[in-house]
Structures are given as structure tokens and as C-alpha cells.
Amino acid sequence: MSTLAMALAAWGISPAAAEQASPPPASTEQISPTPTPADPGTAAETAETPAPPVTPEATPTGVAPEPAPVPVISVVGPIAAKWQALGGADGSLGNAIAELNCSRGPCHQEFDGGTIFSLGSGTVVVVYRTLGNTGPHWFASGGLASTYGYPESDESFAGGGSFQQFKPFNGWGSHVLTWRAQYGILPVEANSEVGYSWLTRGGISWLGYPTAKMTCGLRNDGCSQTYDRGTLVSSTGTRATVILGAVRAKWTSLSAQNGILGYPEWDEDCSGGVGTCAQVFQGGIIVWSAKTGAVVLRGSIGSRYVDSNGIQGRLGLPLKDETCGLRAKGCLQNFQNGQIFWSPTTGSHMVYGAIAGKYRALGAQNGTLGYPTSSEVCGMSGGGCRQSFQGGDILWSPGSGAYSLRGGIRAAHNRFFPAGYPLGEEVCGLAQNGCYQQFQTGRMYWSPKVGAAQFVKNGIQAQWNKLGGPGGRVGYPIWNEVCANGYCEQRFQFGVVTWTARGGIPW
């Protein structure tokens, strides 16, 4: 190819086209041929030598080409109002990156910084992609494809943390994502008994933020979640119930739902009016007061306490948990104003007041009386009361005090109450291994030789004492005195003792 052809080709013009465009001018001047040094033996060009080709200038370094035009994405309606309220394209959400989408769940539109949802009835909420705490977790978990569903509220900040509510697509319940610096993201599953109770009863304003995830698979298919101010638990047989403060600490110390108390059946009740709270569990009750702390009542003792009107009843507050492993496999529990004793053979019974004081003085369950077999019965003559025990009774009246009755004397007194109330304890070590006990109207004497105890009083007793009493010549009484017309007589082991009033006539 000639030099000219090569130059034209560099400009993108064929030699033929060049000839047609600008034919060379005619000339008569003769040009001497000159050999080309680089190509020896080649004839000199007869045409005029063209100008050297000009290389097009390159684009200056660092100057970007003009961008392609960006398609305009419309933002309208309630979503536009929310977007503009948040600063529009210059705000936290930036520009829209997708058109309005109503194909799944509520209508929503995506932006650089998050998504706006229109829930209907004028409710419009935003979930952020990078700002805040709950939104980034929702996006990282799959967004609308996650188990959380779509947002029902904006993220709210309170109490050193934040929270946002979401609605699963199955339509049941809600999820609340919570965040605090020390715990990170913790969900509350409001489609569970526990989470639903927390949400509907006040949420953070009620129990505070969760401090751990909900734990399920507990005893009896139970679930539990702990919050700042309490723990919510539920099971197959119990509704979601809250446990608070010292009651919760006591319950936890007894192995919580795996211990003797099981699950709570009701929230604690602090309406007793005496500065106390009580909570009922499957296996008992916890009663709390500032004076006594948290105390457990359960089993037969707990039932007896409840039946006696509990905190408002005669016993007052429990002071300590029950003590078991006593004589005959018994248990007792101490209260402000008395005790409840239980044994397998006697059941549970309260002991209080003066009778309780006498019972303790006689050794309580370890003494001669053993365990109580009845509750205290009052309304007797003279305003008195009686309570029965395995080994006897205790009688009390305002005029006599409290004393026990045992053995043969007890049996005789039950038949012959006109003796009145005892004024002292039984005195033994008499002749023939006998015993006596002083009553308001006389004495009762008993010995194993005689069997049944008999009552000696007034003039007969004075005459008998002159004869040496139980160790004297006539021995123990074997019959009660018989009186008529001012004349009395009483039979003894070895004779008869008589007494005649002034003017009396023997029959």
C-alpha cells in the first residue's frame, strides 16, 4: 500500500473515496523522481505528499463521563407523608429504591435507609436498615421473610433501651424486639402465653425489659421469661402468672417449678391490708411481710391455715417454714400467735393462746400430751375452752387459767363436769401409786387399785382428811358422795365417810 493510502486508512477514508471527494489539480510541471531511502528501488511519489494524521485527543484524566439518567420512582400517599416527615430524600431514609409493593402483607416501599409500611387506618410505620437497634436486626434476620413478620410500630426509646412490635404473617400474636446495651436484642414472643401476658398487661411499663430469652420445654410443657421486675411462667395446667420480688426469690430457692411448690396458680395478692402479700402455687402458698420475709405454707398445715382465715385469722403471720422430722414423723409451723401441729395419725390442728402456752410448758408433742387431736373448743360454762390431745385435754377459763387433764382423772371429769375447771396440774406419787388434781369445787383422786377416779369435796373431804386421806384407814374413794336432807356419805375402799349438816337427817 502507498504512503498516501496508509495515511487515509488511518483517518478511516479509502483511497477511492478520497479521489472522488477531492481530485488532484492538473499540472505540467515535471518532477524529478527521487529514490526513497527506506525503500530502495521504489519510484518517487508523483502526487503531493499529504499532511500527517492527527490523533484525537483523549478524555482528560479524572473527569467521569456523564451518568445515565436515573429513572424516577414515585412516592405517594401516606407513605410519602411519612417519608417527607422524616426529611425526604435528604433525611434518614434517603431515596426510594423500589416502587410501592402491596403483594405481601401491608403495602410498603423500600428506600435506601429502610422500608415504610402503610398499615391502614392512617397508621404508617418505618423500619430502618442501619439506624437504631431493632430494624437492623429485623433486616439481618430476613426482613419480611423472617419469623417476625412486618412492623406494627416505629422503634420506641424508653428506660435505657428501645423496642419495636412486629406482626407474624400467620396473624396470631405479635413479636416485640427489645434492645439494651447490656443484653442486646431480646425478643418477647407475644404469640405465647408468657409474651401475650407481658404485652397486654403493660409490657415495659409493667415488668420492664426482658433480661433473657423465653425458655420453654420446662416441667409440664412450661415456659418462662425473666424481666427486670419479675418472672412470667406458664404451663399446661396453669395460666401465665407473674412472680415478683421476695416471693420469686423464695420460689427460686426451692427449685422453682421443679420443687415442692410447682407453678404459681395466681398472681400475688397484697390486698390483705396488713402489709403482706400471698401467692398461691400448685403445692402451697408463699406469704410475705416486711417483718417475717417470705414463708412457705403447704400440705395439711397450709390447708388448716387457709381454713382459719389465713393472715386475717387467729394465728397471724407465719414466722418460718414448717419443721418436720419430729416425733412420730410429725411437723409443726410457728406463727405470730400460735402453732399448727401435724402428724400422720392426728392430722393438723392449731394451738394458740393460753392453751398453747400450757402445751409448750408440758413439752408440746414430746411431752405427755403428744399431738393435738382437735381444735380448741370454746363457749363452755364460765367462758372456758377445751382442747384435746393424744394424752389428755387442756382446759382454760378466765377464772382458773389453763391446766391439763390426763388418764383416769380426765375420764372422770368428762363424766362429772360439776367439779369445775382444774386449778393445778395432776399430783402423783401418793399411796398406792395414786394421783389427785385440784378443781374449783374439790379434788379428784385416782389409783390403779381403784381404777375410776372419784370426786371428794366439802365436808366429806374434811372428814376424810382427818382419817389420813388416801393413805389413811379408809383408802381411796370408790364412789362419789350421795347427799339428801343435809346428810352426805361416800364409800371408800375400806369404809364409809359421812357428813351431816346442822339439823341434817340421815336417810
Short mmCIF file of C-alpha atoms in Angstrom, two decimals:
data_model
loop_
_atom_site.label_atom_id
_atom_site.label_comp_id
_atom_site.label_asym_id
_atom_site.label_seq_id
_atom_site.Cartn_x
_atom_site.Cartn_y
_atom_site.Cartn_z
CA MET A 1 0.00 0.00 0.00
CA SER A 2 1.27 3.52 -0.82
CA THR A 3 2.11 6.07 1.85
CA LEU A 4 -0.99 8.04 0.93
CA ALA A 5 -3.21 5.06 1.18
CA MET A 6 -1.82 4.26 4.57
CA ALA A 7 -2.49 7.82 5.79
CA LEU A 8 -6.05 7.79 4.51
CA ALA A 9 -6.70 4.46 6.12
CA ALA A 10 -5.57 5.89 9.46
CA TRP A 11 -8.37 8.50 9.16
CA GLY A 12 -10.84 5.87 8.15
CA ILE A 13 -11.06 7.02 4.44
CA SER A 14 -10.47 4.66 1.50
CA PRO A 15 -8.22 5.89 -1.37
CA ALA A 16 -11.09 5.62 -3.83
CA ALA A 17 -13.29 7.79 -1.68
CA ALA A 18 -10.52 10.29 -1.36
CA GLU A 19 -10.17 10.52 -5.11
CA GLN A 20 -13.85 11.10 -5.57
CA ALA A 21 -14.01 13.72 -2.89
CA SER A 22 -11.04 15.87 -3.96
CA PRO A 23 -9.40 15.07 -7.30
CA PRO A 24 -5.80 16.40 -7.61
CA PRO A 25 -5.29 19.55 -9.82
CA ALA A 26 -3.73 19.17 -13.24
CA SER A 27 -0.01 20.25 -13.53
CA THR A 28 2.55 20.44 -16.39
CA GLU A 29 5.49 20.77 -14.02
CA GLN A 30 7.89 17.90 -14.27
CA ILE A 31 9.11 16.43 -11.03
CA SER A 32 12.32 14.56 -10.90
CA PRO A 33 11.98 11.20 -9.31
CA THR A 34 13.90 10.74 -6.11
CA PRO A 35 14.59 7.28 -4.68
CA THR A 36 13.15 6.62 -1.22
CA PRO A 37 15.97 5.73 1.19
CA ALA A 38 13.82 3.41 3.32
CA ASP A 39 12.56 1.59 0.30
CA PRO A 40 15.30 1.44 -2.25
CA GLY A 41 14.24 0.80 -5.91
CA THR A 42 10.78 2.32 -5.37
CA ALA A 43 9.76 5.13 -7.69
CA ALA A 44 9.18 8.54 -6.14
CA GLU A 45 5.58 9.52 -5.46
CA THR A 46 4.18 11.58 -8.31
CA ALA A 47 1.35 13.03 -6.16
CA GLU A 48 1.59 15.71 -3.48
CA THR A 49 2.59 14.30 -0.05
CA PRO A 50 -0.45 14.59 2.38
CA ALA A 51 -0.30 16.13 5.90
CA PRO A 52 0.49 13.68 8.72
CA PRO A 53 -2.60 12.18 10.51
CA VAL A 54 -3.90 13.91 13.69
CA THR A 55 -4.58 11.67 16.69
CA PRO A 56 -7.87 12.52 18.52
CA GLU A 57 -7.36 13.97 21.99
CA ALA A 58 -8.07 11.57 24.94
CA THR A 59 -10.65 12.39 27.63
CA PRO A 60 -8.91 14.35 30.43
CA THR A 61 -7.88 12.15 33.36
CA GLY A 62 -10.29 12.26 36.42
CA VAL A 63 -13.33 13.56 34.60
CA ALA A 64 -16.16 10.96 34.77
CA PRO A 65 -18.48 10.53 31.86
CA GLU A 66 -21.96 11.92 32.32
CA PRO A 67 -24.15 9.39 34.24
CA ALA A 68 -27.05 7.73 32.60
CA PRO A 69 -30.35 9.33 33.61
CA VAL A 70 -31.86 7.77 36.83
CA PRO A 71 -35.44 6.56 36.46
CA VAL A 72 -37.86 8.47 38.69
CA ILE A 73 -39.59 6.34 41.42
CA SER A 74 -42.82 7.79 42.66
CA VAL A 75 -43.62 8.08 46.39
CA VAL A 76 -47.25 8.87 47.07
CA GLY A 77 -49.99 8.80 49.68
CA PRO A 78 -49.45 8.12 53.39
CA ILE A 79 -46.01 6.66 52.72
CA ALA A 80 -44.98 9.94 51.05
CA ALA A 81 -46.23 11.90 54.04
CA LYS A 82 -44.18 9.72 56.42
CA TRP A 83 -41.14 9.96 54.17
CA GLN A 84 -41.38 13.76 53.93
CA ALA A 85 -41.85 14.00 57.72
CA LEU A 86 -38.55 12.14 58.09
CA GLY A 87 -36.74 14.58 55.78
CA GLY A 88 -37.49 13.08 52.38
CA ALA A 89 -34.52 12.27 50.19
CA ASP A 90 -32.26 14.32 52.46
CA GLY A 91 -33.48 12.56 55.60
CA SER A 92 -32.69 9.28 57.31
CA LEU A 93 -34.33 7.15 54.62
CA GLY A 94 -32.80 8.71 51.52
CA ASN A 95 -34.27 7.98 48.08
CA ALA A 96 -36.83 5.38 47.17
CA ILE A 97 -35.23 2.36 45.54
CA ALA A 98 -38.39 0.45 44.60
CA GLU A 99 -41.96 1.17 43.70
CA LEU A 100 -44.84 0.64 46.14
CA ASN A 101 -45.34 -3.09 46.83
CA CYS A 102 -48.65 -4.49 48.05
CA SER A 103 -48.05 -8.12 47.04
CA ARG A 104 -47.36 -9.42 50.55
CA GLY A 105 -48.75 -8.09 53.77
CA PRO A 106 -49.44 -4.35 54.09
CA CYS A 107 -48.32 -2.02 51.33
CA HIS A 108 -44.72 -0.94 51.72
CA GLN A 109 -41.98 0.88 49.87
CA GLU A 110 -38.24 0.44 50.14
CA PHE A 111 -35.76 3.29 50.50
CA ASP A 112 -32.00 3.48 50.82
CA GLY A 113 -32.22 3.55 54.63
CA GLY A 114 -35.21 1.30 55.32
CA THR A 115 -38.80 0.48 54.49
CA ILE A 116 -42.05 2.33 55.16
CA PHE A 117 -45.24 0.31 55.76
CA SER A 118 -48.80 1.60 55.46
CA LEU A 119 -50.97 -0.45 57.79
CA GLY A 120 -54.29 1.20 57.02
CA SER A 121 -56.47 3.50 59.10
CA GLY A 122 -53.76 6.12 58.84
CA THR A 123 -51.07 4.08 60.60
CA VAL A 124 -47.71 4.33 58.84
CA VAL A 125 -44.52 2.92 60.37
CA VAL A 126 -40.88 2.70 59.40
CA VAL A 127 -38.22 0.07 59.97
CA TYR A 128 -34.64 1.24 59.46
CA ARG A 129 -31.96 -0.71 57.68
CA THR A 130 -28.95 0.73 59.51
CA LEU A 131 -30.24 3.21 62.09
CA GLY A 132 -31.44 2.29 65.58
CA ASN A 133 -31.35 -1.22 67.01
CA THR A 134 -34.40 -3.29 66.14
CA GLY A 135 -34.55 -2.50 62.42
CA PRO A 136 -31.04 -3.71 61.57
CA HIS A 137 -31.77 -6.96 63.43
CA TRP A 138 -35.03 -7.40 61.51
CA PHE A 139 -33.29 -6.90 58.16
CA ALA A 140 -30.43 -9.20 59.16
CA SER A 141 -32.98 -11.88 60.13
CA GLY A 142 -34.59 -11.80 56.69
CA GLY A 143 -36.97 -8.88 56.87
CA LEU A 144 -40.38 -9.88 55.60
CA ALA A 145 -39.11 -13.42 55.12
CA SER A 146 -38.26 -13.71 58.83
CA THR A 147 -40.49 -15.18 61.53
CA TYR A 148 -41.09 -11.67 62.88
CA GLY A 149 -43.35 -10.58 60.00
CA TYR A 150 -43.93 -6.89 59.38
CA PRO A 151 -43.59 -3.93 61.81
CA GLU A 152 -46.67 -2.69 63.66
CA SER A 153 -44.95 0.31 65.24
CA ASP A 154 -41.91 2.52 64.94
CA GLU A 155 -38.95 1.78 67.18
CA SER A 156 -39.51 3.50 70.55
CA PHE A 157 -36.85 4.50 73.05
CA ALA A 158 -37.50 4.35 76.81
CA GLY A 159 -35.85 3.29 80.03
CA GLY A 160 -32.37 3.00 78.61
CA GLY A 161 -33.44 0.76 75.73
CA SER A 162 -35.67 0.51 72.71
CA PHE A 163 -38.41 -1.76 71.37
CA GLN A 164 -40.47 -2.33 68.25
CA GLN A 165 -43.51 -4.52 67.66
CA PHE A 166 -43.90 -6.86 64.69
CA LYS A 167 -46.79 -8.96 63.39
CA PRO A 168 -46.25 -12.50 62.05
CA PHE A 169 -47.99 -13.32 58.78
CA ASN A 170 -49.91 -16.15 60.44
CA GLY A 171 -51.94 -13.39 62.05
CA TRP A 172 -51.73 -14.65 65.64
CA GLY A 173 -49.99 -12.70 68.33
CA SER A 174 -47.05 -10.38 67.90
CA HIS A 175 -43.31 -10.24 68.42
CA VAL A 176 -41.64 -7.41 70.28
CA LEU A 177 -37.96 -6.88 69.65
CA THR A 178 -36.27 -5.19 72.59
CA TRP A 179 -32.76 -3.84 72.89
CA ARG A 180 -30.49 -2.67 75.68
CA ALA A 181 -26.75 -2.31 75.63
CA GLN A 182 -26.11 -4.92 78.33
CA TYR A 183 -28.43 -7.53 76.80
CA GLY A 184 -28.50 -6.74 73.08
CA ILE A 185 -31.61 -7.81 71.15
CA LEU A 186 -34.09 -9.93 73.14
CA PRO A 187 -37.47 -10.87 71.66
CA VAL A 188 -40.75 -11.20 73.52
CA GLU A 189 -42.96 -13.67 71.69
CA ALA A 190 -46.48 -12.38 72.16
CA ASN A 191 -47.89 -15.42 70.38
CA SER A 192 -47.05 -17.36 73.56
CA GLU A 193 -48.93 -17.30 76.87
CA VAL A 194 -45.96 -15.65 78.58
CA GLY A 195 -45.31 -12.99 75.95
CA TYR A 196 -49.00 -12.21 75.47
CA SER A 197 -49.42 -11.66 79.19
CA TRP A 198 -46.43 -9.30 79.25
CA LEU A 199 -47.66 -7.32 76.25
CA THR A 200 -51.32 -6.99 77.23
CA ARG A 201 -50.67 -6.17 80.88
CA GLY A 202 -48.39 -3.22 80.25
CA GLY A 203 -45.16 -4.55 78.77
CA ILE A 204 -42.14 -2.45 79.70
CA SER A 205 -44.15 -0.10 81.90
CA TRP A 206 -45.30 -3.14 83.92
CA LEU A 207 -42.38 -5.57 84.25
CA GLY A 208 -39.63 -3.75 82.39
CA TYR A 209 -37.44 -5.20 79.64
CA PRO A 210 -36.66 -8.91 79.31
CA THR A 211 -33.31 -9.97 80.74
CA ALA A 212 -33.22 -13.34 78.95
CA LYS A 213 -34.93 -15.15 76.11
CA MET A 214 -38.05 -17.15 76.83
CA THR A 215 -37.27 -20.71 77.92
CA CYS A 216 -39.72 -23.48 77.07
CA GLY A 217 -39.72 -27.25 77.44
CA LEU A 218 -39.93 -26.96 81.21
CA ARG A 219 -41.87 -29.28 83.51
CA ASN A 220 -45.45 -29.85 82.26
CA ASP A 221 -44.62 -28.12 78.95
CA GLY A 222 -43.94 -24.90 80.81
CA CYS A 223 -42.38 -21.66 79.56
CA SER A 224 -40.66 -18.89 81.50
CA GLN A 225 -39.19 -15.47 80.79
CA THR A 226 -37.48 -13.16 83.26
CA TYR A 227 -37.88 -9.38 83.17
CA ASP A 228 -36.45 -6.51 85.19
CA ARG A 229 -39.12 -6.68 87.87
CA GLY A 230 -40.39 -10.26 87.78
CA THR A 231 -40.73 -13.61 86.05
CA LEU A 232 -43.67 -14.81 83.96
CA VAL A 233 -44.31 -18.56 83.86
CA SER A 234 -46.99 -20.78 82.35
CA SER A 235 -47.59 -24.49 81.91
CA THR A 236 -50.18 -26.89 80.58
CA GLY A 237 -52.15 -26.69 83.81
CA THR A 238 -51.58 -23.04 84.76
CA ARG A 239 -52.10 -19.72 83.03
CA ALA A 240 -49.32 -17.17 82.60
CA THR A 241 -48.60 -15.82 86.07
CA VAL A 242 -46.09 -13.31 87.37
CA ILE A 243 -43.80 -13.89 90.36
CA LEU A 244 -42.20 -10.86 91.96
CA GLY A 245 -39.56 -9.80 94.46
CA ALA A 246 -39.01 -11.79 97.63
CA VAL A 247 -41.68 -14.32 96.69
CA ARG A 248 -39.82 -15.06 93.45
CA ALA A 249 -36.53 -15.39 95.35
CA LYS A 250 -38.12 -17.86 97.78
CA TRP A 251 -39.71 -19.86 94.95
CA THR A 252 -36.41 -19.96 93.07
CA SER A 253 -34.54 -21.12 96.19
CA LEU A 254 -36.93 -24.10 96.34
CA SER A 255 -36.08 -25.17 92.76
CA ALA A 256 -38.84 -23.09 91.16
CA GLN A 257 -41.35 -25.15 89.17
CA ASN A 258 -39.29 -28.31 89.76
CA GLY A 259 -39.58 -28.03 93.55
CA ILE A 260 -42.27 -28.69 96.12
CA LEU A 261 -44.34 -25.66 95.09
CA GLY A 262 -44.62 -26.27 91.34
CA TYR A 263 -46.09 -23.47 89.23
CA PRO A 264 -47.96 -20.42 90.56
CA GLU A 265 -51.71 -20.54 90.08
CA TRP A 266 -52.44 -16.85 90.75
CA ASP A 267 -50.57 -13.58 90.88
CA GLU A 268 -49.59 -12.49 94.35
CA ASP A 269 -52.32 -10.77 96.37
CA CYS A 270 -51.28 -7.81 98.51
CA SER A 271 -54.80 -6.69 99.40
CA GLY A 272 -54.78 -8.17 102.90
CA GLY A 273 -54.48 -4.77 104.47
CA VAL A 274 -51.74 -5.71 106.96
CA GLY A 275 -48.68 -5.02 104.82
CA THR A 276 -48.42 -8.54 103.48
CA CYS A 277 -48.59 -10.40 100.18
CA ALA A 278 -49.53 -14.00 99.48
CA GLN A 279 -49.26 -16.13 96.34
CA VAL A 280 -50.85 -19.50 95.70
CA PHE A 281 -48.83 -22.24 93.99
CA GLN A 282 -49.72 -25.76 92.94
CA GLY A 283 -48.01 -27.14 96.03
CA GLY A 284 -48.64 -24.46 98.62
CA ILE A 285 -48.60 -20.76 99.45
CA ILE A 286 -45.86 -18.19 99.95
CA VAL A 287 -46.72 -15.44 102.45
CA TRP A 288 -44.51 -12.36 102.67
CA SER A 289 -44.29 -9.45 105.09
CA ALA A 290 -41.58 -6.95 105.87
CA LYS A 291 -41.32 -8.40 109.39
CA THR A 292 -41.16 -12.09 108.53
CA GLY A 293 -39.88 -12.25 104.96
CA ALA A 294 -41.21 -14.93 102.60
CA VAL A 295 -42.52 -18.09 104.27
CA VAL A 296 -43.93 -21.27 102.69
CA LEU A 297 -47.16 -22.92 103.80
CA ARG A 298 -48.12 -26.23 102.29
CA GLY A 299 -49.83 -29.57 102.80
CA SER A 300 -52.21 -30.16 105.68
CA ILE A 301 -50.69 -27.33 107.73
CA GLY A 302 -51.20 -24.87 104.87
CA SER A 303 -54.80 -26.01 104.38
CA ARG A 304 -55.53 -25.61 108.08
CA TYR A 305 -54.07 -22.10 108.00
CA VAL A 306 -56.20 -21.11 104.99
CA ASP A 307 -59.31 -22.59 106.61
CA SER A 308 -58.66 -20.47 109.70
CA ASN A 309 -58.80 -17.27 107.60
CA GLY A 310 -55.08 -17.09 106.95
CA ILE A 311 -53.40 -13.75 107.56
CA GLN A 312 -56.62 -12.29 108.90
CA GLY A 313 -57.20 -15.22 111.25
CA ARG A 314 -56.27 -16.05 114.81
CA LEU A 315 -52.71 -17.18 114.09
CA GLY A 316 -51.49 -14.10 112.25
CA LEU A 317 -48.41 -14.34 110.04
CA PRO A 318 -46.24 -17.44 109.66
CA LEU A 319 -42.79 -16.90 111.11
CA LYS A 320 -40.82 -19.71 109.47
CA ASP A 321 -41.29 -22.63 107.09
CA GLU A 322 -42.66 -25.82 108.62
CA THR A 323 -40.31 -28.06 110.58
CA CYS A 324 -40.67 -31.80 110.02
CA GLY A 325 -38.93 -34.93 111.22
CA LEU A 326 -40.44 -34.56 114.67
CA ARG A 327 -41.71 -37.28 116.98
CA ALA A 328 -43.89 -39.84 115.16
CA LYS A 329 -42.93 -38.26 111.81
CA GLY A 330 -44.75 -35.07 112.71
CA CYS A 331 -44.38 -31.46 111.60
CA LEU A 332 -45.07 -28.07 113.13
CA GLN A 333 -45.08 -24.48 111.97
CA ASN A 334 -44.79 -21.37 114.12
CA PHE A 335 -46.98 -18.31 113.70
CA GLN A 336 -47.23 -14.96 115.41
CA ASN A 337 -49.97 -16.15 117.77
CA GLY A 338 -49.59 -19.91 117.92
CA GLN A 339 -48.61 -23.08 116.12
CA ILE A 340 -50.02 -25.71 113.82
CA PHE A 341 -49.03 -29.31 114.55
CA TRP A 342 -49.42 -32.27 112.20
CA SER A 343 -48.76 -35.98 112.42
CA PRO A 344 -49.84 -38.87 110.18
CA THR A 345 -52.25 -40.18 112.81
CA THR A 346 -53.73 -36.91 114.10
CA GLY A 347 -53.82 -34.57 111.12
CA SER A 348 -53.24 -30.84 111.56
CA HIS A 349 -54.57 -28.70 114.39
CA MET A 350 -53.90 -25.20 115.68
CA VAL A 351 -52.75 -24.45 119.20
CA TYR A 352 -52.82 -20.86 120.43
CA GLY A 353 -53.37 -18.59 123.37
CA ALA A 354 -53.15 -19.81 127.00
CA ILE A 355 -53.72 -23.42 125.97
CA ALA A 356 -50.71 -23.20 123.63
CA GLY A 357 -48.62 -21.78 126.48
CA LYS A 358 -49.53 -24.67 128.77
CA TYR A 359 -48.97 -27.19 125.97
CA ARG A 360 -45.46 -25.90 125.33
CA ALA A 361 -44.72 -25.85 129.07
CA LEU A 362 -45.61 -29.54 129.19
CA GLY A 363 -43.23 -30.42 126.37
CA ALA A 364 -45.61 -29.98 123.43
CA GLN A 365 -45.52 -33.01 121.11
CA ASN A 366 -42.64 -34.53 123.07
CA GLY A 367 -44.48 -34.35 126.41
CA THR A 368 -47.19 -36.49 127.98
CA LEU A 369 -49.91 -34.91 125.84
CA GLY A 370 -48.45 -35.74 122.42
CA TYR A 371 -50.05 -34.13 119.34
CA PRO A 372 -53.37 -32.25 119.37
CA THR A 373 -56.32 -34.27 118.12
CA SER A 374 -58.83 -31.44 117.87
CA SER A 375 -59.03 -27.71 117.55
CA GLU A 376 -59.81 -25.56 120.55
CA VAL A 377 -63.50 -25.58 121.51
CA CYS A 378 -64.81 -22.59 123.44
CA GLY A 379 -68.16 -21.40 124.73
CA MET A 380 -68.10 -23.64 127.81
CA SER A 381 -69.51 -22.57 131.16
CA GLY A 382 -67.68 -19.65 132.68
CA GLY A 383 -66.33 -18.66 129.26
CA GLY A 384 -63.95 -21.62 129.20
CA CYS A 385 -62.24 -23.55 126.40
CA ARG A 386 -61.01 -27.11 125.96
CA GLN A 387 -58.63 -28.77 123.54
CA SER A 388 -57.94 -32.47 123.22
CA PHE A 389 -54.56 -34.13 122.69
CA GLN A 390 -53.37 -37.70 122.32
CA GLY A 391 -52.55 -37.91 126.00
CA GLY A 392 -55.20 -35.69 127.55
CA ASP A 393 -57.00 -32.36 127.48
CA ILE A 394 -56.16 -28.81 128.37
CA LEU A 395 -58.92 -26.74 129.95
CA TRP A 396 -58.88 -22.99 130.35
CA SER A 397 -61.19 -20.40 131.79
CA PRO A 398 -60.68 -16.76 132.77
CA GLY A 399 -61.05 -17.66 136.44
CA SER A 400 -58.83 -20.75 136.53
CA GLY A 401 -56.11 -20.50 133.90
CA ALA A 402 -55.02 -23.40 131.73
CA TYR A 403 -54.26 -26.89 133.08
CA SER A 404 -54.14 -30.35 131.63
CA LEU A 405 -56.30 -33.39 132.38
CA ARG A 406 -54.97 -36.88 131.82
CA GLY A 407 -55.75 -40.51 132.40
CA GLY A 408 -58.41 -41.60 134.90
CA ILE A 409 -58.95 -38.12 136.28
CA ARG A 410 -59.62 -36.81 132.76
CA ALA A 411 -62.09 -39.59 132.10
CA ALA A 412 -63.93 -38.95 135.37
CA HIS A 413 -64.02 -35.20 134.81
CA ASN A 414 -65.57 -35.68 131.41
CA ARG A 415 -68.40 -37.56 133.16
CA PHE A 416 -68.65 -35.27 136.15
CA PHE A 417 -68.00 -31.69 134.99
CA PRO A 418 -69.58 -30.12 138.12
CA ALA A 419 -66.09 -30.42 139.57
CA GLY A 420 -65.41 -27.24 137.59
CA TYR A 421 -62.12 -26.28 135.99
CA PRO A 422 -58.78 -27.60 137.23
CA LEU A 423 -56.77 -25.21 139.38
CA GLY A 424 -53.47 -27.05 139.09
CA GLU A 425 -51.74 -29.96 137.41
CA GLU A 426 -52.19 -33.55 138.50
CA VAL A 427 -50.12 -34.53 141.56
CA CYS A 428 -48.95 -38.13 141.73
CA GLY A 429 -46.78 -40.26 143.99
CA LEU A 430 -49.50 -40.82 146.60
CA ALA A 431 -50.23 -44.06 148.42
CA GLN A 432 -50.99 -46.99 146.12
CA ASN A 433 -49.32 -45.03 143.29
CA GLY A 434 -52.29 -42.72 143.26
CA CYS A 435 -52.80 -39.20 141.99
CA TYR A 436 -55.06 -36.26 142.66
CA GLN A 437 -55.94 -32.99 140.99
CA GLN A 438 -57.49 -29.89 142.48
CA PHE A 439 -60.59 -28.43 140.86
CA GLN A 440 -62.71 -25.39 141.61
CA THR A 441 -65.13 -27.37 143.81
CA GLY A 442 -62.94 -30.14 145.19
CA ARG A 443 -60.42 -32.84 144.31
CA MET A 444 -60.36 -35.92 142.18
CA TYR A 445 -58.42 -38.95 143.33
CA TRP A 446 -57.28 -41.96 141.38
CA SER A 447 -55.11 -45.04 141.92
CA PRO A 448 -54.56 -48.12 139.79
CA LYS A 449 -56.01 -50.22 142.62
CA VAL A 450 -59.34 -48.43 142.33
CA GLY A 451 -59.49 -47.70 138.61
CA ALA A 452 -62.03 -44.93 138.10
CA ALA A 453 -61.26 -41.59 139.68
CA GLN A 454 -63.76 -40.18 142.16
CA PHE A 455 -64.52 -36.69 143.35
CA VAL A 456 -64.21 -35.70 147.02
CA LYS A 457 -65.39 -32.33 148.25
CA ASN A 458 -66.66 -30.18 151.07
CA GLY A 459 -67.50 -31.81 154.41
CA ILE A 460 -66.72 -35.38 153.29
CA GLN A 461 -63.30 -34.23 152.16
CA ALA A 462 -62.66 -32.57 155.52
CA GLN A 463 -63.68 -35.72 157.42
CA TRP A 464 -61.64 -37.95 155.09
CA ASN A 465 -58.57 -35.77 155.52
CA LYS A 466 -58.86 -36.27 159.30
CA LEU A 467 -58.77 -40.03 158.67
CA GLY A 468 -55.48 -39.74 156.78
CA GLY A 469 -56.76 -39.22 153.25
CA PRO A 470 -55.66 -41.68 150.55
CA GLY A 471 -53.01 -43.19 152.86
CA GLY A 472 -55.37 -43.44 155.83
CA ARG A 473 -57.60 -46.12 157.25
CA VAL A 474 -60.36 -45.94 154.61
CA GLY A 475 -58.16 -45.63 151.45
CA TYR A 476 -59.36 -44.16 148.15
CA PRO A 477 -62.93 -43.23 147.29
CA ILE A 478 -64.68 -45.81 145.17
CA TRP A 479 -67.92 -43.86 144.67
CA ASN A 480 -68.96 -40.25 144.51
CA GLU A 481 -70.77 -38.82 147.54
CA VAL A 482 -74.52 -39.11 147.87
CA CYS A 483 -76.44 -36.40 149.75
CA ALA A 484 -80.03 -35.86 150.91
CA ASN A 485 -81.70 -33.85 153.67
CA GLY A 486 -78.40 -32.34 154.81
CA TYR A 487 -76.80 -35.75 155.15
CA CYS A 488 -73.95 -36.99 152.86
CA GLU A 489 -71.97 -40.17 152.72
CA GLN A 490 -69.28 -41.55 150.43
CA ARG A 491 -67.91 -45.03 150.11
CA PHE A 492 -64.15 -45.63 150.24
CA GLN A 493 -62.02 -48.76 149.82
CA PHE A 494 -62.22 -49.68 153.46
CA GLY A 495 -65.24 -47.85 154.82
CA VAL A 496 -67.75 -45.06 154.57
CA VAL A 497 -67.27 -41.41 155.46
CA THR A 498 -70.34 -39.38 156.39
CA TRP A 499 -71.13 -35.76 156.94
CA THR A 500 -74.23 -34.17 158.43
CA ALA A 501 -75.19 -30.56 158.28
CA ARG A 502 -76.66 -28.94 161.40
CA GLY A 503 -80.18 -30.36 161.56
CA GLY A 504 -79.43 -32.93 158.89
CA ILE A 505 -81.23 -36.23 158.99
CA PRO A 506 -79.52 -39.49 157.88
CA TRP A 507 -81.67 -41.45 155.48
#
